[in-house]
Amino acid sequence: MVVETPPAGNLEKPATTVENGSATEGAKSWFDGLSEGNRKLADNKGWTKPEGGIEKVLSSYAELERMQGESLRVPAADAAPEEWEKFNSKLPETMRPVTSPEKVEYTRPEGLPADLPYDEALATASKTWAAEAGATPKVAQAYHDKFVGYMADQVKAHQTAVAASVEATHEDLVKDWGPKDSEGFKQKHELANRAAKKLDLVDAFKEAGILLPDGALTKSKVARALSAVGEAMFKEDTIDGGNVQSGENPFKRDASGGRNISAISALVKSDPERAKRLAREAGENPDLWVSSHPL
């Protein structure tokens, strides 16, 4: 049996040649068998174009591997501390967790009230907490600012409440004692002050917020009670041995035009501020009696 060998260059079917991923007409290209998703990817990347092809795909893959080798990989949650330290060391300085309280520096936010009580001890303690939690400097500062801002709001709210309480107390006492500048109001207020001092309640009232540093009371019921106690305690008392009762004004002249000099002297020695007030009420210059009174 003789098999004829076809002459060279006279092929029955054209040979398929592949160049740069392309094929002759009628032959399948390398991307004909791709799924729809991968085909769209190849189209978007330009791999299906004549200048694309398998060479371009392989170059893109090589570049991807290079980038992966240079990128940071987050360690697993249970990774050894050494791995986390190595990872953190490659981060920008501002993104690295603080490792000790000494590396945490706080800046006070702008716009805080000048009288805001800033707790330095609490701020120092929070630096330790920030280091223990692995916070970044930016996160630690953010928590600091939020807390200080919250404290400022609390202080403002407290000051507003105290001012409202003082105003309400004043209005309530005026209803019972008369106008603030009246003699009745001043006497009852004086009796309340003397009772608080006599009973050693001044410091306790200040700590409780009942008595403010300027002497204002924030509880009208307490003021009434102290005034009643003072009236009972000092009603028959004379001022430091003088012969005038606490409700009288020794600066006022009697029917003959004289004054109770011994009572004035005793009052100036025992309670200079009250002596000044009573002198003004009597139309006298308090400096002549309190500052330079020879007795």
PDB file of N, CA and C in Angstrom, residues 176-253:
ATOM      1  N   ASP A 176     -41.031  86.979 101.682  1.00  0.00           N
ATOM      2  CA  ASP A 176     -41.209  86.906 103.140  1.00  0.00           C
ATOM      3  C   ASP A 176     -40.498  88.037 103.882  1.00  0.00           C
ATOM      4  N   TRP A 177     -39.322  88.418 103.426  1.00  0.00           N
ATOM      5  CA  TRP A 177     -38.500  89.361 104.171  1.00  0.00           C
ATOM      6  C   TRP A 177     -38.593  90.788 103.643  1.00  0.00           C
ATOM      7  N   GLY A 178     -39.213  90.962 102.501  1.00  0.00           N
ATOM      8  CA  GLY A 178     -39.277  92.294 101.931  1.00  0.00           C
ATOM      9  C   GLY A 178     -38.146  92.533 100.952  1.00  0.00           C
ATOM     10  N   PRO A 179     -38.088  93.735 100.356  1.00  0.00           N
ATOM     11  CA  PRO A 179     -37.038  94.060  99.381  1.00  0.00           C
ATOM     12  C   PRO A 179     -35.639  93.856  99.953  1.00  0.00           C
ATOM     13  N   LYS A 180     -34.699  93.541  99.067  1.00  0.00           N
ATOM     14  CA  LYS A 180     -33.344  93.234  99.503  1.00  0.00           C
ATOM     15  C   LYS A 180     -32.705  94.391 100.257  1.00  0.00           C
ATOM     16  N   ASP A 181     -33.015  95.620  99.895  1.00  0.00           N
ATOM     17  CA  ASP A 181     -32.410  96.784 100.541  1.00  0.00           C
ATOM     18  C   ASP A 181     -33.155  97.222 101.793  1.00  0.00           C
ATOM     19  N   SER A 182     -34.226  96.523 102.127  1.00  0.00           N
ATOM     20  CA  SER A 182     -34.999  96.913 103.312  1.00  0.00           C
ATOM     21  C   SER A 182     -34.290  96.479 104.589  1.00  0.00           C
ATOM     22  N   GLU A 183     -34.628  97.157 105.691  1.00  0.00           N
ATOM     23  CA  GLU A 183     -34.023  96.831 106.979  1.00  0.00           C
ATOM     24  C   GLU A 183     -34.410  95.429 107.424  1.00  0.00           C
ATOM     25  N   GLY A 184     -35.668  95.050 107.161  1.00  0.00           N
ATOM     26  CA  GLY A 184     -36.115  93.720 107.565  1.00  0.00           C
ATOM     27  C   GLY A 184     -35.334  92.613 106.879  1.00  0.00           C
ATOM     28  N   PHE A 185     -35.110  92.758 105.574  1.00  0.00           N
ATOM     29  CA  PHE A 185     -34.360  91.751 104.830  1.00  0.00           C
ATOM     30  C   PHE A 185     -32.926  91.664 105.350  1.00  0.00           C
ATOM     31  N   LYS A 186     -32.300  92.810 105.566  1.00  0.00           N
ATOM     32  CA  LYS A 186     -30.904  92.820 106.015  1.00  0.00           C
ATOM     33  C   LYS A 186     -30.761  92.196 107.397  1.00  0.00           C
ATOM     34  N   GLN A 187     -31.714  92.481 108.283  1.00  0.00           N
ATOM     35  CA  GLN A 187     -31.623  91.921 109.623  1.00  0.00           C
ATOM     36  C   GLN A 187     -31.780  90.410 109.617  1.00  0.00           C
ATOM     37  N   LYS A 188     -32.755  89.909 108.865  1.00  0.00           N
ATOM     38  CA  LYS A 188     -32.959  88.462 108.815  1.00  0.00           C
ATOM     39  C   LYS A 188     -31.779  87.770 108.145  1.00  0.00           C
ATOM     40  N   HIS A 189     -31.228  88.398 107.125  1.00  0.00           N
ATOM     41  CA  HIS A 189     -30.053  87.830 106.468  1.00  0.00           C
ATOM     42  C   HIS A 189     -28.865  87.809 107.415  1.00  0.00           C
ATOM     43  N   GLU A 190     -28.732  88.860 108.178  1.00  0.00           N
ATOM     44  CA  GLU A 190     -27.640  88.930 109.157  1.00  0.00           C
ATOM     45  C   GLU A 190     -27.794  87.852 110.219  1.00  0.00           C
ATOM     46  N   LEU A 191     -29.023  87.648 110.684  1.00  0.00           N
ATOM     47  CA  LEU A 191     -29.267  86.617 111.689  1.00  0.00           C
ATOM     48  C   LEU A 191     -28.945  85.231 111.130  1.00  0.00           C
ATOM     49  N   ALA A 192     -29.278  85.005 109.875  1.00  0.00           N
ATOM     50  CA  ALA A 192     -28.963  83.713 109.248  1.00  0.00           C
ATOM     51  C   ALA A 192     -27.458  83.504 109.165  1.00  0.00           C
ATOM     52  N   ASN A 193     -26.722  84.548 108.810  1.00  0.00           N
ATOM     53  CA  ASN A 193     -25.266  84.449 108.731  1.00  0.00           C
ATOM     54  C   ASN A 193     -24.645  84.171 110.100  1.00  0.00           C
ATOM     55  N   ARG A 194     -25.134  84.884 111.106  1.00  0.00           N
ATOM     56  CA  ARG A 194     -24.585  84.699 112.454  1.00  0.00           C
ATOM     57  C   ARG A 194     -24.883  83.310 112.976  1.00  0.00           C
ATOM     58  N   ALA A 195     -26.070  82.796 112.670  1.00  0.00           N
ATOM     59  CA  ALA A 195     -26.425  81.451 113.123  1.00  0.00           C
ATOM     60  C   ALA A 195     -25.535  80.404 112.458  1.00  0.00           C
ATOM     61  N   ALA A 196     -25.275  80.560 111.156  1.00  0.00           N
ATOM     62  CA  ALA A 196     -24.426  79.608 110.445  1.00  0.00           C
ATOM     63  C   ALA A 196     -23.016  79.607 111.020  1.00  0.00           C
ATOM     64  N   LYS A 197     -22.495  80.795 111.353  1.00  0.00           N
ATOM     65  CA  LYS A 197     -21.160  80.874 111.945  1.00  0.00           C
ATOM     66  C   LYS A 197     -21.137  80.291 113.351  1.00  0.00           C
ATOM     67  N   LYS A 198     -22.172  80.602 114.115  1.00  0.00           N
ATOM     68  CA  LYS A 198     -22.232  80.130 115.493  1.00  0.00           C
ATOM     69  C   LYS A 198     -22.315  78.612 115.551  1.00  0.00           C
ATOM     70  N   LEU A 199     -23.050  78.024 114.643  1.00  0.00           N
ATOM     71  CA  LEU A 199     -23.231  76.577 114.609  1.00  0.00           C
ATOM     72  C   LEU A 199     -22.132  75.879 113.809  1.00  0.00           C
ATOM     73  N   ASP A 200     -21.144  76.642 113.319  1.00  0.00           N
ATOM     74  CA  ASP A 200     -20.017  76.097 112.571  1.00  0.00           C
ATOM     75  C   ASP A 200     -20.491  75.323 111.335  1.00  0.00           C
ATOM     76  N   LEU A 201     -21.424  75.932 110.609  1.00  0.00           N
ATOM     77  CA  LEU A 201     -21.988  75.283 109.424  1.00  0.00           C
ATOM     78  C   LEU A 201     -21.525  75.917 108.116  1.00  0.00           C
ATOM     79  N   VAL A 202     -20.729  76.948 108.188  1.00  0.00           N
ATOM     80  CA  VAL A 202     -20.353  77.677 106.981  1.00  0.00           C
ATOM     81  C   VAL A 202     -19.620  76.778 105.985  1.00  0.00           C
ATOM     82  N   ASP A 203     -18.573  76.076 106.450  1.00  0.00           N
ATOM     83  CA  ASP A 203     -17.805  75.214 105.551  1.00  0.00           C
ATOM     84  C   ASP A 203     -18.651  74.072 105.007  1.00  0.00           C
ATOM     85  N   ALA A 204     -19.476  73.500 105.878  1.00  0.00           N
ATOM     86  CA  ALA A 204     -20.329  72.394 105.441  1.00  0.00           C
ATOM     87  C   ALA A 204     -21.325  72.858 104.382  1.00  0.00           C
ATOM     88  N   PHE A 205     -21.880  74.066 104.578  1.00  0.00           N
ATOM     89  CA  PHE A 205     -22.828  74.604 103.602  1.00  0.00           C
ATOM     90  C   PHE A 205     -22.140  74.902 102.268  1.00  0.00           C
ATOM     91  N   LYS A 206     -20.896  75.369 102.333  1.00  0.00           N
ATOM     92  CA  LYS A 206     -20.160  75.644 101.097  1.00  0.00           C
ATOM     93  C   LYS A 206     -19.870  74.354 100.340  1.00  0.00           C
ATOM     94  N   GLU A 207     -19.478  73.304 101.054  1.00  0.00           N
ATOM     95  CA  GLU A 207     -19.200  72.026 100.413  1.00  0.00           C
ATOM     96  C   GLU A 207     -20.450  71.447  99.767  1.00  0.00           C
ATOM     97  N   ALA A 208     -21.594  71.667 100.393  1.00  0.00           N
ATOM     98  CA  ALA A 208     -22.856  71.146  99.863  1.00  0.00           C
ATOM     99  C   ALA A 208     -23.452  72.034  98.789  1.00  0.00           C
ATOM    100  N   GLY A 209     -22.844  73.197  98.552  1.00  0.00           N
ATOM    101  CA  GLY A 209     -23.359  74.103  97.540  1.00  0.00           C
ATOM    102  C   GLY A 209     -24.530  74.941  98.018  1.00  0.00           C
ATOM    103  N   ILE A 210     -24.821  74.901  99.307  1.00  0.00           N
ATOM    104  CA  ILE A 210     -25.922  75.697  99.852  1.00  0.00           C
ATOM    105  C   ILE A 210     -25.496  77.151 100.021  1.00  0.00           C
ATOM    106  N   LEU A 211     -24.230  77.335 100.374  1.00  0.00           N
ATOM    107  CA  LEU A 211     -23.672  78.667 100.560  1.00  0.00           C
ATOM    108  C   LEU A 211     -22.536  78.857  99.559  1.00  0.00           C
ATOM    109  N   LEU A 212     -22.637  79.896  98.739  1.00  0.00           N
ATOM    110  CA  LEU A 212     -21.611  80.162  97.733  1.00  0.00           C
ATOM    111  C   LEU A 212     -20.490  81.011  98.331  1.00  0.00           C
ATOM    112  N   PRO A 213     -19.318  81.052  97.670  1.00  0.00           N
ATOM    113  CA  PRO A 213     -18.200  81.842  98.196  1.00  0.00           C
ATOM    114  C   PRO A 213     -18.534  83.305  98.428  1.00  0.00           C
ATOM    115  N   ASP A 214     -19.454  83.863  97.643  1.00  0.00           N
ATOM    116  CA  ASP A 214     -19.814  85.268  97.825  1.00  0.00           C
ATOM    117  C   ASP A 214     -20.879  85.478  98.887  1.00  0.00           C
ATOM    118  N   GLY A 215     -21.249  84.408  99.599  1.00  0.00           N
ATOM    119  CA  GLY A 215     -22.234  84.524 100.675  1.00  0.00           C
ATOM    120  C   GLY A 215     -23.669  84.290 100.246  1.00  0.00           C
ATOM    121  N   ALA A 216     -23.901  84.081  98.960  1.00  0.00           N
ATOM    122  CA  ALA A 216     -25.263  83.862  98.472  1.00  0.00           C
ATOM    123  C   ALA A 216     -25.737  82.462  98.841  1.00  0.00           C
ATOM    124  N   LEU A 217     -27.002  82.374  99.228  1.00  0.00           N
ATOM    125  CA  LEU A 217     -27.606  81.084  99.557  1.00  0.00           C
ATOM    126  C   LEU A 217     -28.383  80.545  98.368  1.00  0.00           C
ATOM    127  N   THR A 218     -28.373  79.226  98.226  1.00  0.00           N
ATOM    128  CA  THR A 218     -29.080  78.602  97.112  1.00  0.00           C
ATOM    129  C   THR A 218     -30.318  77.831  97.568  1.00  0.00           C
ATOM    130  N   LYS A 219     -30.620  77.869  98.854  1.00  0.00           N
ATOM    131  CA  LYS A 219     -31.788  77.182  99.394  1.00  0.00           C
ATOM    132  C   LYS A 219     -32.546  78.138 100.306  1.00  0.00           C
ATOM    133  N   SER A 220     -33.740  78.541  99.890  1.00  0.00           N
ATOM    134  CA  SER A 220     -34.508  79.502 100.680  1.00  0.00           C
ATOM    135  C   SER A 220     -34.960  78.896 102.006  1.00  0.00           C
ATOM    136  N   LYS A 221     -35.267  77.608 102.026  1.00  0.00           N
ATOM    137  CA  LYS A 221     -35.698  76.971 103.273  1.00  0.00           C
ATOM    138  C   LYS A 221     -34.580  76.992 104.307  1.00  0.00           C
ATOM    139  N   VAL A 222     -33.363  76.774 103.859  1.00  0.00           N
ATOM    140  CA  VAL A 222     -32.219  76.820 104.789  1.00  0.00           C
ATOM    141  C   VAL A 222     -32.038  78.233 105.310  1.00  0.00           C
ATOM    142  N   ALA A 223     -32.171  79.222 104.428  1.00  0.00           N
ATOM    143  CA  ALA A 223     -32.026  80.616 104.854  1.00  0.00           C
ATOM    144  C   ALA A 223     -33.071  80.977 105.897  1.00  0.00           C
ATOM    145  N   ARG A 224     -34.315  80.571 105.701  1.00  0.00           N
ATOM    146  CA  ARG A 224     -35.376  80.858 106.678  1.00  0.00           C
ATOM    147  C   ARG A 224     -35.089  80.174 108.010  1.00  0.00           C
ATOM    148  N   ALA A 225     -34.648  78.922 107.938  1.00  0.00           N
ATOM    149  CA  ALA A 225     -34.373  78.177 109.165  1.00  0.00           C
ATOM    150  C   ALA A 225     -33.233  78.825 109.948  1.00  0.00           C
ATOM    151  N   LEU A 226     -32.175  79.214 109.248  1.00  0.00           N
ATOM    152  CA  LEU A 226     -31.046  79.851 109.928  1.00  0.00           C
ATOM    153  C   LEU A 226     -31.445  81.187 110.519  1.00  0.00           C
ATOM    154  N   SER A 227     -32.273  81.941 109.811  1.00  0.00           N
ATOM    155  CA  SER A 227     -32.730  83.226 110.333  1.00  0.00           C
ATOM    156  C   SER A 227     -33.541  83.039 111.600  1.00  0.00           C
ATOM    157  N   ALA A 228     -34.404  82.013 111.606  1.00  0.00           N
ATOM    158  CA  ALA A 228     -35.215  81.737 112.800  1.00  0.00           C
ATOM    159  C   ALA A 228     -34.337  81.295 113.963  1.00  0.00           C
ATOM    160  N   VAL A 229     -33.341  80.459 113.670  1.00  0.00           N
ATOM    161  CA  VAL A 229     -32.414  80.021 114.709  1.00  0.00           C
ATOM    162  C   VAL A 229     -31.624  81.207 115.249  1.00  0.00           C
ATOM    163  N   GLY A 230     -31.161  82.061 114.342  1.00  0.00           N
ATOM    164  CA  GLY A 230     -30.408  83.229 114.765  1.00  0.00           C
ATOM    165  C   GLY A 230     -31.240  84.165 115.624  1.00  0.00           C
ATOM    166  N   GLU A 231     -32.483  84.329 115.266  1.00  0.00           N
ATOM    167  CA  GLU A 231     -33.353  85.199 116.068  1.00  0.00           C
ATOM    168  C   GLU A 231     -33.539  84.648 117.466  1.00  0.00           C
ATOM    169  N   ALA A 232     -33.663  83.317 117.560  1.00  0.00           N
ATOM    170  CA  ALA A 232     -33.819  82.695 118.879  1.00  0.00           C
ATOM    171  C   ALA A 232     -32.519  82.743 119.672  1.00  0.00           C
ATOM    172  N   MET A 233     -31.393  82.602 118.989  1.00  0.00           N
ATOM    173  CA  MET A 233     -30.110  82.559 119.688  1.00  0.00           C
ATOM    174  C   MET A 233     -29.644  83.940 120.131  1.00  0.00           C
ATOM    175  N   PHE A 234     -29.900  84.975 119.323  1.00  0.00           N
ATOM    176  CA  PHE A 234     -29.299  86.283 119.571  1.00  0.00           C
ATOM    177  C   PHE A 234     -30.309  87.365 119.942  1.00  0.00           C
ATOM    178  N   LYS A 235     -31.562  86.964 120.135  1.00  0.00           N
ATOM    179  CA  LYS A 235     -32.584  87.977 120.403  1.00  0.00           C
ATOM    180  C   LYS A 235     -32.273  88.787 121.644  1.00  0.00           C
ATOM    181  N   GLU A 236     -31.818  88.123 122.673  1.00  0.00           N
ATOM    182  CA  GLU A 236     -31.525  88.819 123.922  1.00  0.00           C
ATOM    183  C   GLU A 236     -30.055  89.158 124.069  1.00  0.00           C
ATOM    184  N   ASP A 237     -29.269  88.753 123.098  1.00  0.00           N
ATOM    185  CA  ASP A 237     -27.830  89.009 123.192  1.00  0.00           C
ATOM    186  C   ASP A 237     -27.526  90.460 122.896  1.00  0.00           C
ATOM    187  N   THR A 238     -26.484  90.964 123.504  1.00  0.00           N
ATOM    188  CA  THR A 238     -25.932  92.263 123.145  1.00  0.00           C
ATOM    189  C   THR A 238     -24.674  92.016 122.327  1.00  0.00           C
ATOM    190  N   ILE A 239     -24.217  93.009 121.644  1.00  0.00           N
ATOM    191  CA  ILE A 239     -23.066  92.851 120.769  1.00  0.00           C
ATOM    192  C   ILE A 239     -21.787  92.981 121.578  1.00  0.00           C
ATOM    193  N   ASP A 240     -21.210  91.834 121.866  1.00  0.00           N
ATOM    194  CA  ASP A 240     -19.897  91.808 122.529  1.00  0.00           C
ATOM    195  C   ASP A 240     -19.866  92.686 123.770  1.00  0.00           C
ATOM    196  N   GLY A 241     -20.874  92.513 124.644  1.00  0.00           N
ATOM    197  CA  GLY A 241     -20.840  93.232 125.913  1.00  0.00           C
ATOM    198  C   GLY A 241     -21.467  94.589 125.863  1.00  0.00           C
ATOM    199  N   GLY A 242     -21.875  95.098 124.701  1.00  0.00           N
ATOM    200  CA  GLY A 242     -22.511  96.401 124.628  1.00  0.00           C
ATOM    201  C   GLY A 242     -23.938  96.321 125.135  1.00  0.00           C
ATOM    202  N   ASN A 243     -24.594  97.440 125.281  1.00  0.00           N
ATOM    203  CA  ASN A 243     -25.943  97.442 125.830  1.00  0.00           C
ATOM    204  C   ASN A 243     -26.987  97.687 124.749  1.00  0.00           C
ATOM    205  N   VAL A 244     -26.689  97.214 123.509  1.00  0.00           N
ATOM    206  CA  VAL A 244     -27.668  97.356 122.450  1.00  0.00           C
ATOM    207  C   VAL A 244     -27.966  95.982 121.885  1.00  0.00           C
ATOM    208  N   GLN A 245     -29.215  95.687 121.604  1.00  0.00           N
ATOM    209  CA  GLN A 245     -29.595  94.384 121.082  1.00  0.00           C
ATOM    210  C   GLN A 245     -29.236  94.290 119.596  1.00  0.00           C
ATOM    211  N   SER A 246     -29.177  93.010 119.116  1.00  0.00           N
ATOM    212  CA  SER A 246     -28.678  92.787 117.766  1.00  0.00           C
ATOM    213  C   SER A 246     -29.534  93.435 116.702  1.00  0.00           C
ATOM    214  N   GLY A 247     -30.788  93.662 116.962  1.00  0.00           N
ATOM    215  CA  GLY A 247     -31.654  94.247 115.954  1.00  0.00           C
ATOM    216  C   GLY A 247     -31.563  95.759 115.871  1.00  0.00           C
ATOM    217  N   GLU A 248     -30.847  96.406 116.783  1.00  0.00           N
ATOM    218  CA  GLU A 248     -30.763  97.857 116.795  1.00  0.00           C
ATOM    219  C   GLU A 248     -29.505  98.340 116.080  1.00  0.00           C
ATOM    220  N   ASN A 249     -29.533  99.599 115.668  1.00  0.00           N
ATOM    221  CA  ASN A 249     -28.403 100.204 114.977  1.00  0.00           C
ATOM    222  C   ASN A 249     -27.779 101.243 115.904  1.00  0.00           C
ATOM    223  N   PRO A 250     -26.604 100.959 116.471  1.00  0.00           N
ATOM    224  CA  PRO A 250     -25.989 101.887 117.427  1.00  0.00           C
ATOM    225  C   PRO A 250     -25.527 103.206 116.800  1.00  0.00           C
ATOM    226  N   PHE A 251     -25.436 103.252 115.473  1.00  0.00           N
ATOM    227  CA  PHE A 251     -25.009 104.481 114.802  1.00  0.00           C
ATOM    228  C   PHE A 251     -26.135 105.522 114.713  1.00  0.00           C
ATOM    229  N   LYS A 252     -27.369 105.066 114.868  1.00  0.00           N
ATOM    230  CA  LYS A 252     -28.476 106.001 114.796  1.00  0.00           C
ATOM    231  C   LYS A 252     -28.537 106.850 116.068  1.00  0.00           C
ATOM    232  N   ARG A 253     -28.749 108.129 115.881  1.00  0.00           N
ATOM    233  CA  ARG A 253     -28.813 109.044 117.038  1.00  0.00           C
ATOM    234  C   ARG A 253     -30.133 108.859 117.796  1.00  0.00           C
TER     235      ARG A 253
END
